[in-house]
Each structure stands twice: as C-alpha cells, then as structure tokens.
Coordinates of C-alpha atoms and ligand atoms in Angstrom, one line a residue:
M215 CA 55.9 18.1 15.1
T216 CA 55.3 15.4 12.5
K217 CA 52.3 14.4 14.4
L218 CA 51.0 18.0 14.4
L219 CA 51.6 18.6 10.8
G220 CA 50.1 15.2 10.1
M221 CA 47.0 16.1 12.0
T222 CA 46.8 19.7 10.2
K223 CA 46.8 18.0 6.8
F224 CA 44.4 15.6 8.0
R225 CA 42.1 18.5 8.9
A226 CA 42.5 20.2 5.7
L227 CA 41.7 16.9 3.9
S228 CA 38.6 16.4 5.7
L229 CA 37.7 20.1 5.2
R230 CA 37.9 19.7 1.5
A231 CA 35.6 16.5 1.8
I232 CA 33.1 18.3 3.5
A233 CA 33.2 21.4 1.2
L234 CA 33.1 18.9 -1.8
V235 CA 29.8 17.1 -0.6
L236 CA 28.3 20.5 0.3
A237 CA 29.1 21.4 -3.5
L238 CA 27.5 18.6 -4.7
S239 CA 24.0 18.3 -2.7
P240 CA 22.2 21.2 -4.6
V241 CA 23.2 19.5 -7.9
V242 CA 21.5 16.7 -6.7
A243 CA 18.5 18.1 -5.3
M244 CA 18.1 20.1 -8.4
A245 CA 18.6 16.9 -10.5
G246 CA 15.1 15.6 -9.1
E247 CA 13.2 18.8 -9.5
E248 CA 12.1 18.1 -12.9
G249 CA 8.4 17.1 -12.3
A250 CA 9.5 16.2 -8.7
M251 CA 6.8 15.6 -5.9
A252 CA 6.9 17.7 -2.7
S253 CA 8.1 15.7 0.5
A254 CA 5.6 14.7 2.4
Q255 CA 8.0 14.7 5.7
V256 CA 6.3 11.8 7.3
D257 CA 7.7 11.2 10.6
L258 CA 6.7 7.8 12.0
T259 CA 8.0 8.6 15.6
D260 CA 5.0 11.1 15.7
K261 CA 2.3 9.1 17.3
A262 CA 0.1 12.0 17.4
S263 CA 0.5 12.4 13.4
L264 CA -0.1 8.4 13.2
Q265 CA -3.3 8.7 15.2
R266 CA -4.8 11.7 13.1
G267 CA -4.0 9.8 10.2
A268 CA -5.8 6.7 11.3
A269 CA -8.9 8.7 12.2
L270 CA -8.9 10.6 9.1
Y271 CA -8.3 7.4 7.1
M272 CA -11.0 5.2 9.0
N273 CA -13.7 8.4 8.0
Y274 CA -12.6 9.0 4.7
C275 CA -11.0 6.0 3.2
S276 CA -12.1 2.9 4.8
G277 CA -15.6 3.0 3.1
C278 CA -13.7 2.0 -0.3
H279 CA -10.3 0.6 0.8
A280 CA -9.6 -2.3 2.8
L281 CA -6.4 -2.8 4.8
G282 CA -6.2 -6.6 4.6
Y283 CA -3.1 -7.3 6.4
Q284 CA -3.9 -4.6 9.6
R285 CA -5.7 -5.5 12.6
Y286 CA -7.1 -2.9 15.0
S287 CA -5.6 -4.6 17.9
R288 CA -1.9 -4.4 16.1
T289 CA -3.0 -0.5 15.4
A290 CA -4.0 0.5 19.1
E291 CA -0.7 -1.3 20.2
D292 CA 1.7 0.7 17.9
L293 CA 0.0 4.1 18.1
G294 CA -0.2 4.2 21.8
L295 CA -4.5 3.7 21.9
T296 CA -6.3 1.7 24.0
A297 CA -8.6 -0.8 23.0
D298 CA -11.5 1.3 24.3
Q299 CA -10.3 4.5 22.1
V300 CA -10.2 2.2 19.2
E301 CA -13.5 0.7 19.5
K302 CA -14.7 4.3 20.0
N303 CA -13.1 6.2 17.3
L304 CA -11.6 3.8 14.6
I305 CA -14.1 0.8 14.2
F306 CA -17.0 2.1 12.0
A307 CA -17.7 -1.5 10.2
P308 CA -20.7 -3.3 11.3
G309 CA -20.1 -6.1 13.6
A310 CA -16.1 -5.7 13.4
R311 CA -14.4 -6.9 16.6
I312 CA -10.5 -5.4 17.6
G313 CA -9.2 -8.3 16.6
D314 CA -10.4 -8.2 13.1
T315 CA -8.3 -6.6 10.3
M316 CA -9.5 -3.4 8.8
A317 CA -11.9 -4.5 5.9
T318 CA -14.0 -2.1 3.9
G319 CA -18.0 -2.3 4.2
L320 CA -17.9 -2.1 0.1
D321 CA -17.7 -5.5 -1.6
A322 CA -15.4 -5.6 -4.1
D323 CA -17.9 -6.4 -6.9
Q324 CA -20.1 -3.7 -6.0
G325 CA -17.2 -1.1 -5.8
G326 CA -16.2 -2.2 -9.4
K327 CA -19.6 -1.6 -10.9
W328 CA -20.1 1.6 -9.0
L329 CA -17.1 3.4 -9.7
G330 CA -15.7 1.3 -12.9
K331 CA -12.9 0.0 -11.0
A332 CA -12.6 -1.7 -7.6
P333 CA -10.5 0.3 -5.0
P334 CA -7.8 -1.7 -4.5
D335 CA -6.4 -2.8 -1.0
L336 CA -4.0 -0.3 0.7
S337 CA -2.1 -2.3 2.9
V338 CA 1.1 -2.2 1.1
V339 CA 0.6 0.8 -1.3
A340 CA 3.0 3.1 0.4
R341 CA 5.9 0.6 -0.6
T342 CA 4.8 -0.2 -4.1
K343 CA 4.9 3.5 -5.4
E344 CA 8.6 4.4 -6.3
Q345 CA 8.1 7.8 -4.4
G346 CA 6.6 6.0 -1.2
P347 CA 4.6 7.7 1.0
D348 CA 5.2 11.1 -0.6
W349 CA 3.1 9.8 -3.5
I350 CA 0.2 9.4 -1.4
Y351 CA 0.6 13.0 -0.2
N352 CA 0.9 14.6 -3.7
Y353 CA -1.7 12.4 -5.1
L354 CA -4.3 13.7 -2.1
K355 CA -3.5 17.0 -2.9
S356 CA -3.7 17.0 -6.8
F357 CA -7.2 16.7 -7.4
Y358 CA -8.7 19.0 -10.1
V359 CA -12.2 19.8 -11.5
D360 CA -12.2 18.2 -14.8
E361 CA -16.1 18.0 -16.1
S362 CA -15.0 15.4 -18.6
R363 CA -14.4 12.7 -16.0
P364 CA -17.3 10.6 -14.6
T365 CA -16.7 11.9 -11.3
G366 CA -15.9 15.4 -12.1
W367 CA -12.5 15.0 -10.8
N368 CA -8.9 14.4 -12.6
N369 CA -5.7 14.2 -10.9
T370 CA -2.2 15.5 -11.8
V371 CA -0.5 12.7 -9.9
F372 CA -2.7 10.0 -11.5
P373 CA -4.3 11.4 -14.4
G374 CA -7.7 9.6 -15.2
A375 CA -8.1 7.9 -11.6
V376 CA -11.3 6.7 -11.1
M377 CA -11.2 7.4 -7.4
P378 CA -13.1 11.0 -6.8
H379 CA -11.7 13.5 -4.3
V380 CA -12.9 12.7 -1.3
L381 CA -11.2 15.4 0.9
W382 CA -12.7 18.1 -1.2
E383 CA -14.4 19.8 1.6
M384 CA -11.6 20.4 3.8
Q385 CA -9.4 21.3 0.8
G386 CA -11.7 23.2 -1.3
V387 CA -12.4 23.0 -5.2
Q388 CA -9.1 23.0 -7.1
H389 CA -9.3 24.4 -10.5
A390 CA -6.2 23.5 -12.9
V391 CA -4.5 26.6 -14.4
T392 CA -2.9 26.0 -17.5
E393 CA -0.9 27.9 -20.1
P394 CA -0.4 27.0 -24.0
K395 CA 1.5 24.3 -25.3
H396 CA 4.9 25.4 -26.8
S397 CA 5.5 23.9 -29.8
A398 CA 9.0 22.4 -30.3
G399 CA 11.0 22.9 -33.7
G400 CA 9.4 20.6 -36.1
G401 CA 5.8 21.6 -35.2
E402 CA 5.9 18.5 -32.9
T403 CA 4.1 19.8 -29.3
E404 CA 5.9 19.0 -26.3
A405 CA 4.6 16.6 -23.6
C406 CA 3.5 18.6 -20.7
P407 CA 5.4 17.7 -17.4
H408 CA 2.3 17.9 -15.0
G409 CA -0.5 16.7 -17.5
E410 CA -2.7 18.7 -19.9
Y411 CA -6.2 20.1 -19.3
Q412 CA -8.4 21.5 -22.3
G413 CA -5.5 21.4 -24.4
G414 CA -3.1 23.6 -22.4
C415 CA -0.2 22.4 -20.0
I416 CA -1.0 22.4 -16.5
T417 CA 0.9 24.8 -14.3
G418 CA -0.7 24.9 -11.1
F419 CA -3.7 25.2 -9.0
T420 CA -6.0 27.6 -7.8
I421 CA -9.1 27.7 -5.5
P422 CA -11.8 30.3 -5.9
E423 CA -12.9 32.3 -3.1
H424 CA -16.3 30.7 -3.0
Q425 CA -15.1 27.5 -3.1
K426 CA -12.6 27.6 -0.5
G427 CA -12.4 24.6 2.2
T428 CA -12.8 23.9 5.7
Q429 CA -9.0 24.0 5.8
D430 CA -6.4 26.6 4.8
A431 CA -3.4 25.2 2.7
E432 CA -1.1 24.7 5.4
Q433 CA -4.0 22.6 7.6
F434 CA -4.7 20.5 4.5
D435 CA -1.0 19.8 4.1
R436 CA -0.7 18.6 7.5
T437 CA -4.1 16.4 6.5
A438 CA -2.7 14.9 3.6
R439 CA 0.7 14.5 5.6
D440 CA -1.2 12.5 8.6
I441 CA -2.8 10.3 6.2
S442 CA 0.1 9.4 4.3
A443 CA 2.1 8.7 7.5
F444 CA -0.5 6.4 8.8
L445 CA -0.4 4.4 5.4
A446 CA 3.5 4.4 5.4
Y447 CA 3.3 2.9 9.0
V448 CA 0.7 0.1 7.7
G449 CA 2.8 -0.5 4.9
E450 CA 5.5 -1.5 7.3
P451 CA 4.5 -1.8 11.1
A452 CA 7.7 -2.8 11.9
A453 CA 9.4 0.2 11.1
I454 CA 7.9 2.1 14.0
K455 CA 10.0 -0.4 16.2
R456 CA 13.0 -0.3 14.1
E457 CA 13.5 3.8 14.2
S458 CA 13.4 3.5 18.1
M459 CA 15.8 0.8 18.1
G460 CA 17.9 3.1 15.9
V461 CA 18.5 5.3 18.8
W462 CA 19.6 2.8 21.0
V463 CA 22.0 1.3 18.3
V464 CA 23.3 4.8 18.0
L465 CA 23.9 5.3 21.9
F466 CA 25.5 1.7 21.9
L467 CA 28.2 3.0 19.5
A468 CA 28.6 6.3 21.3
F469 CA 29.4 4.5 24.2
L470 CA 31.6 1.9 22.5
T471 CA 33.8 5.0 21.0
L472 CA 34.0 6.2 24.5
L473 CA 35.3 3.0 25.7
A474 CA 37.6 2.8 22.8
Y475 CA 39.1 6.2 23.2
L476 CA 39.3 5.7 27.0
L477 CA 41.7 2.4 26.3
K478 CA 43.5 4.3 24.0
A479 CA 44.4 6.8 26.2
E480 CA 45.4 4.6 28.8
Y481 CA 47.4 2.5 26.6
W482 CA 49.4 5.2 25.5
R483 CA 50.1 6.9 29.0
D484 CA 52.5 3.8 29.4
V485 CA 54.3 4.2 26.0
H486 CA 55.0 7.8 26.6
Ligands
HEC630 C1 -15.3 6.4 -3.4 C2 -14.6 5.4 -3.1 C3 -13.1 5.8 -2.7 C4 -12.9 6.3 -1.7 C5 -13.7 6.9 -0.2 C6 -11.3 6.4 -1.6 N1 -10.9 6.0 -2.6 FE1 -8.8 5.6 -3.1 N2 -9.2 4.5 -4.9 C7 -10.6 4.6 -5.0 C8 -10.6 3.8 -6.3 C9 -11.8 3.2 -7.5 C10 -9.2 3.6 -7.0 C11 -8.3 3.1 -7.9 C12 -8.4 4.4 -9.2 C13 -7.9 4.1 -10.4 O1 -7.0 2.9 -10.6 O2 -8.0 4.9 -11.3 C14 -8.4 4.2 -5.4 C15 -7.1 4.4 -5.8 C16 -6.6 4.8 -4.7 C17 -5.0 4.9 -4.6 C18 -4.0 4.1 -5.8 C19 -3.7 3.0 -5.5 C20 -2.7 2.4 -6.3 O3 -2.5 1.0 -6.0 O4 -2.3 3.0 -7.7 C21 -4.7 5.3 -3.4 C22 -3.1 5.8 -2.6 C23 -5.8 5.7 -2.7 N3 -7.0 5.4 -3.4 C24 -6.1 6.3 -1.4 C25 -7.1 6.7 -0.6 C26 -7.1 7.7 0.5 C27 -6.1 7.8 1.1 C28 -8.5 7.7 0.8 C29 -8.9 8.3 1.9 C30 -8.7 10.1 2.0 C31 -9.0 7.1 -0.4 N4 -8.3 6.5 -1.2 C32 -10.3 7.1 -0.5 C33 -11.7 4.7 -4.5 C34 -11.9 5.6 -3.2

C-alpha cells in the first residue's frame, strides 16, 4: 500500500513538473520575439537539402566567396555524391580539381576594389554568427531596394551591407514597408527594431506584382534554407557524423535501460 501511495505521489509530482515546463516555455519563446530571427529549420541529416544548397552555393556565391577549408572531395563524400557528379555540377573554377579547396575565381584585391570590400571566406561564417545558420537564412531573405546604396540594395539584417542581392531573380524585388517613427516622451525618437528607410521604421517587405521572382515565398524560403544548411555543414563537417552517431548512442542507452530493468526484475523475483 505504501508503495502504491509513493507511486501516485511520484506521478503527481512529475505531472506538476511537466506542467511547469509547459507553462514556462511560451514565456521563453516570447522573450526572444523582439527583433527575433525566423528559424531556418536547418536539418543536417537531410542530404537532398545539403546537395541543393551546395549547387546553389556554387552557382550564386562561389564567384565571390571562397570556402578555404572545404575540399570538393570531402563534400562529395559527406553529401553522398560521386566524384563525377561533383566534377560535372559543382566545380566551376577553371582548372580546379576534385582534391582542391573551394577557392573563388575572384582575387581578393580585385573584389575589394570593385565592391569596396573584399568578400570574406565563408568557411566558418555559420559558426561565427551568434544566431548560426539562422542569420544567413534571414540575411538572404532581407534584401530590399535602396537607391541610396552603391549596389541599389540594402539589408535589414546587415544594414549597409556591401554585398548585392544575388538571388533577386528568384525572390523578386523587395521594397521596404515603413511606418513613421513614434517619438518617445522627451521628443527623442525611438530606434527602429528592424532599421529605417527614408526616415521611417521598416515593418516589412512587399514585392510588386510586376517585380515578382521565379519562385514564390515558400520556394524561396527553401532556397535560403538549403544554402544556410550547406554553410552550416561546411562550418562543421563533423556535425553530420555526430548527428548520425547520436542515434546509435540513444539506441544503446535504450538497450542498457532494458537490460537494467530485466536485471532488476530478476533480483526482485528472489526477494518476493
Ligand atoms: C558580387 C560578389 C558577392 C556574391 C556573388 C555574394 N556575396 Fe556575400 N558578400 C559579398 C561582400 C563584398 C560581403 C561583405 C559585406 C560587407 O561586409 O558589407 C559579403 C558578405 C556576406 C556574408 C556576411 C559575412 C560576414 O562575415 O559577416 C554572408 C553570410 C554572405 N556574404 C553570404 C553569401 C551567400 C550565401 C551568397 C550566395 C547566395 C553570396 N554571399 C554571394 C559579396 C558577394
């Protein structure tokens, strides 16, 4: 009887603990909402996404950015591609071989002169940003027309970025939607959480009908996600192996738990 009572008490306690965790979680989510970034929902076990990301990267980014720590051969192995597939679809740099690192055709000095700033190597960019690959995802989605900028583009995630919007044909041409700044008490104006454009605070984007891209919003989300996933993988190629190993660790622990349970049942049979 005492054993039973103990059990119910334990159950009630753990239910209360679960209820507490559930009650707290929306607060956590809300705390992050202010100026928060949309999640890229990167899945490093999704090989198809990583393959698409690699192809997009080589087509749209490798002309300016190098991946100095990433070899084509390693990419082939990790992403489940044959050397032939990589040579045909991913290697664009003239004279590059499968054992080479993913250099850029652009030399840093030239890039610097042309754009005003040399495009950085992106090998570890997914790790250096506090928000990880989510930062890249949001950055790629946040370019908007700004005639005052040398490239004609600005970006709410990276205001004043020198990089042009290289994916505009897919996304379409985004324009900033603004609202007047609210002035706070002492006549001082509040800072805009998502940056400002022509004196107003940016609250969102719109794509005019005649400037629509080749992809709809959902498709472009996938494009941005695939590129972010590829760069997350490049930042930490070992993560792929670790994630697949994690499954085995969990299975092993489950097996151990079963063994321990059987052992316990065996011992207690003798006691009773
Ligand atoms: C025309 C050349 C060019 C192309 C093409 C290009 N970029 Fe860039 N990118 C730049 C430059 C220049 C910067 C530096 C921007 C700055 O600091 O203002 C940059 C910055 C970045 C950054 C921020 C790096 C940091 O350390 O903060 C990321 C991430 C990035 N690019 C990703 C991409 C991706 C992904 C693509 C392909 C979809 C791409 N870029 C295509 C020129 C380019």
